[in-house]
Amino acid sequence: MIIFIVFAAIAFIVLSSTVFKLHPLAGLLLAALGVGIAAGLPVDHLADTIGKGFGDLMSKIGIMVILGCVIGAILDRSGAAVKVADVILNLFGEKRPALAMSVIGAVVGIPVFCDSGFIILHKLNRVVANRTGRSIGTIALALSGGLFATHTLVPPTPGPISAAGNLGIPHSIGIIILLGLVISIPNLFVSAWFAEKFGKNVVQLDETEAVWQEKQMSDLPPAWKSFMPIVLPIFLITLASIAHLVALPTPLANTLFFLGSPLVSFLIAIFFSYSLFQKNASSQIIECFKEGIKDCGTTLVLVGAGGAFGAILKETELKTLVSDWLSQNEMSGISMLLIAFLIAAFFKTAQGSTTTSMVLTTSILAPLLATMGFVTPIEIGLMVMAVGSGAMTVSHSNDAWFWVVSQFSGITPTSTYKTHTVLTGVQGLVSIGTTVLLYIILV
């Protein structure tokens, strides 16, 4: 009975946003209440359970999401994102512009939402196309592929952070970063290949786009300052993760743990970001905080609502039933990764949002992890990667990302379906394939 109730709740969540046009927050909370009532949980405790689930997840990842959005706003307002793009393009040379644009997207997509990153960098598309002789379609698709890969797989973007929080490893973000970076690498080569092969015949932007971008290049901050907000927190978090694995003197280990916590490392990156602004640095940073908090508000609400939904599921008999089913069928870890991928792909395709897909999927999986044999941070990290792979699959007309790529690169909706939508599906399959391979090697 509980299985039917959960599937009905999932169907309601999807239909509430796609057919009934409810805000996802309302759909999630109504679904949580419906599951609790239908499962026979004490009705006088439902509100408390939902509130606790919301608050528990917010306490784990809320500040990380906010500061990650602030760093994204800093990269945008200071022009650092465009400088990063220019440096990488020069590094790769003009013979491999598609791969260069994929790498640019991947680097910028780590702290910046993929749609925001594309809007920030879309004017660079014409500059690169003119400089290299490639079509706008090729350059735009390569950029979108790189942005989407790290946006979905590498913290501090909200999707992987939320998934890690839901699955109980918010303090192992370094492991999620390392796994996400490894799994993103094949994505970059696939995106570049796909863009070169299928991006040649799309509608191009007006010539005026190139002029605006070229005029702005002289006003950008130095390269080392531009990379700093991205590289510094990743470096500190990675050092802390290594300190957990290597025997170090206690004072040194504690220092690395402190500096490498997401909260402290993000704050350090923001502090050094003052140097990105030549004038009125304090007021500029304040504006970045305002923009970042505004941008991440909806994400935080949905993440908390997903935690509330998961808290209700934990109170039902779902865990026991699934545990019995798994023990009887002796499913392998690889099978569970594939199931997680399919659930996330269902949510992504049905309702459009990558972050919501990851939140919903991990809310369902969280009570079952130990039963499925996923206990260590590496195992759970690979589960996060499987969910992220599914949350890539696929971006179409119910996804804002689809329309950002279409409208800001001049690609018609029909061409966007034939290229962008197909590419996101290919990226999802490549990512889950790489995740399964890592599971075989590491576990």
PDB file of N, CA and C in Angstrom, residues 47 86 113 129 225 273 291 309 326:
ATOM      1  N   ALA A  47       2.680  18.197  11.007  1.00  0.00           N
ATOM      2  CA  ALA A  47       3.236  19.536  10.819  1.00  0.00           C
ATOM      3  C   ALA A  47       4.620  19.645  11.465  1.00  0.00           C
ATOM      4  N   ASP A  86      38.175  34.073 -21.346  1.00  0.00           N
ATOM      5  CA  ASP A  86      39.181  34.540 -22.298  1.00  0.00           C
ATOM      6  C   ASP A  86      40.513  33.824 -22.072  1.00  0.00           C
ATOM      7  N   PHE A 113      25.091  29.248 -11.398  1.00  0.00           N
ATOM      8  CA  PHE A 113      24.015  28.508 -12.039  1.00  0.00           C
ATOM      9  C   PHE A 113      24.265  28.454 -13.545  1.00  0.00           C
ATOM     10  N   ALA A 129      33.345  32.711 -32.205  1.00  0.00           N
ATOM     11  CA  ALA A 129      32.959  32.265 -33.542  1.00  0.00           C
ATOM     12  C   ALA A 129      33.704  33.060 -34.615  1.00  0.00           C
ATOM     13  N   LYS A 225      43.161  36.987 -10.211  1.00  0.00           N
ATOM     14  CA  LYS A 225      42.073  37.409  -9.345  1.00  0.00           C
ATOM     15  C   LYS A 225      40.740  36.817  -9.814  1.00  0.00           C
ATOM     16  N   SER A 273      37.630  38.444  -2.800  1.00  0.00           N
ATOM     17  CA  SER A 273      36.969  38.970  -3.989  1.00  0.00           C
ATOM     18  C   SER A 273      36.827  40.491  -3.967  1.00  0.00           C
ATOM     19  N   GLU A 291      22.094  40.257  -4.716  1.00  0.00           N
ATOM     20  CA  GLU A 291      21.755  39.490  -5.911  1.00  0.00           C
ATOM     21  C   GLU A 291      21.806  37.991  -5.629  1.00  0.00           C
ATOM     22  N   PHE A 309       9.581  16.522   2.701  1.00  0.00           N
ATOM     23  CA  PHE A 309       8.992  15.337   2.065  1.00  0.00           C
ATOM     24  C   PHE A 309       9.746  14.076   2.487  1.00  0.00           C
ATOM     25  N   LEU A 326      14.622  -5.678  -1.347  1.00  0.00           N
ATOM     26  CA  LEU A 326      16.010  -5.710  -1.779  1.00  0.00           C
ATOM     27  C   LEU A 326      16.717  -6.970  -1.294  1.00  0.00           C
TER      28      LEU A 326
END
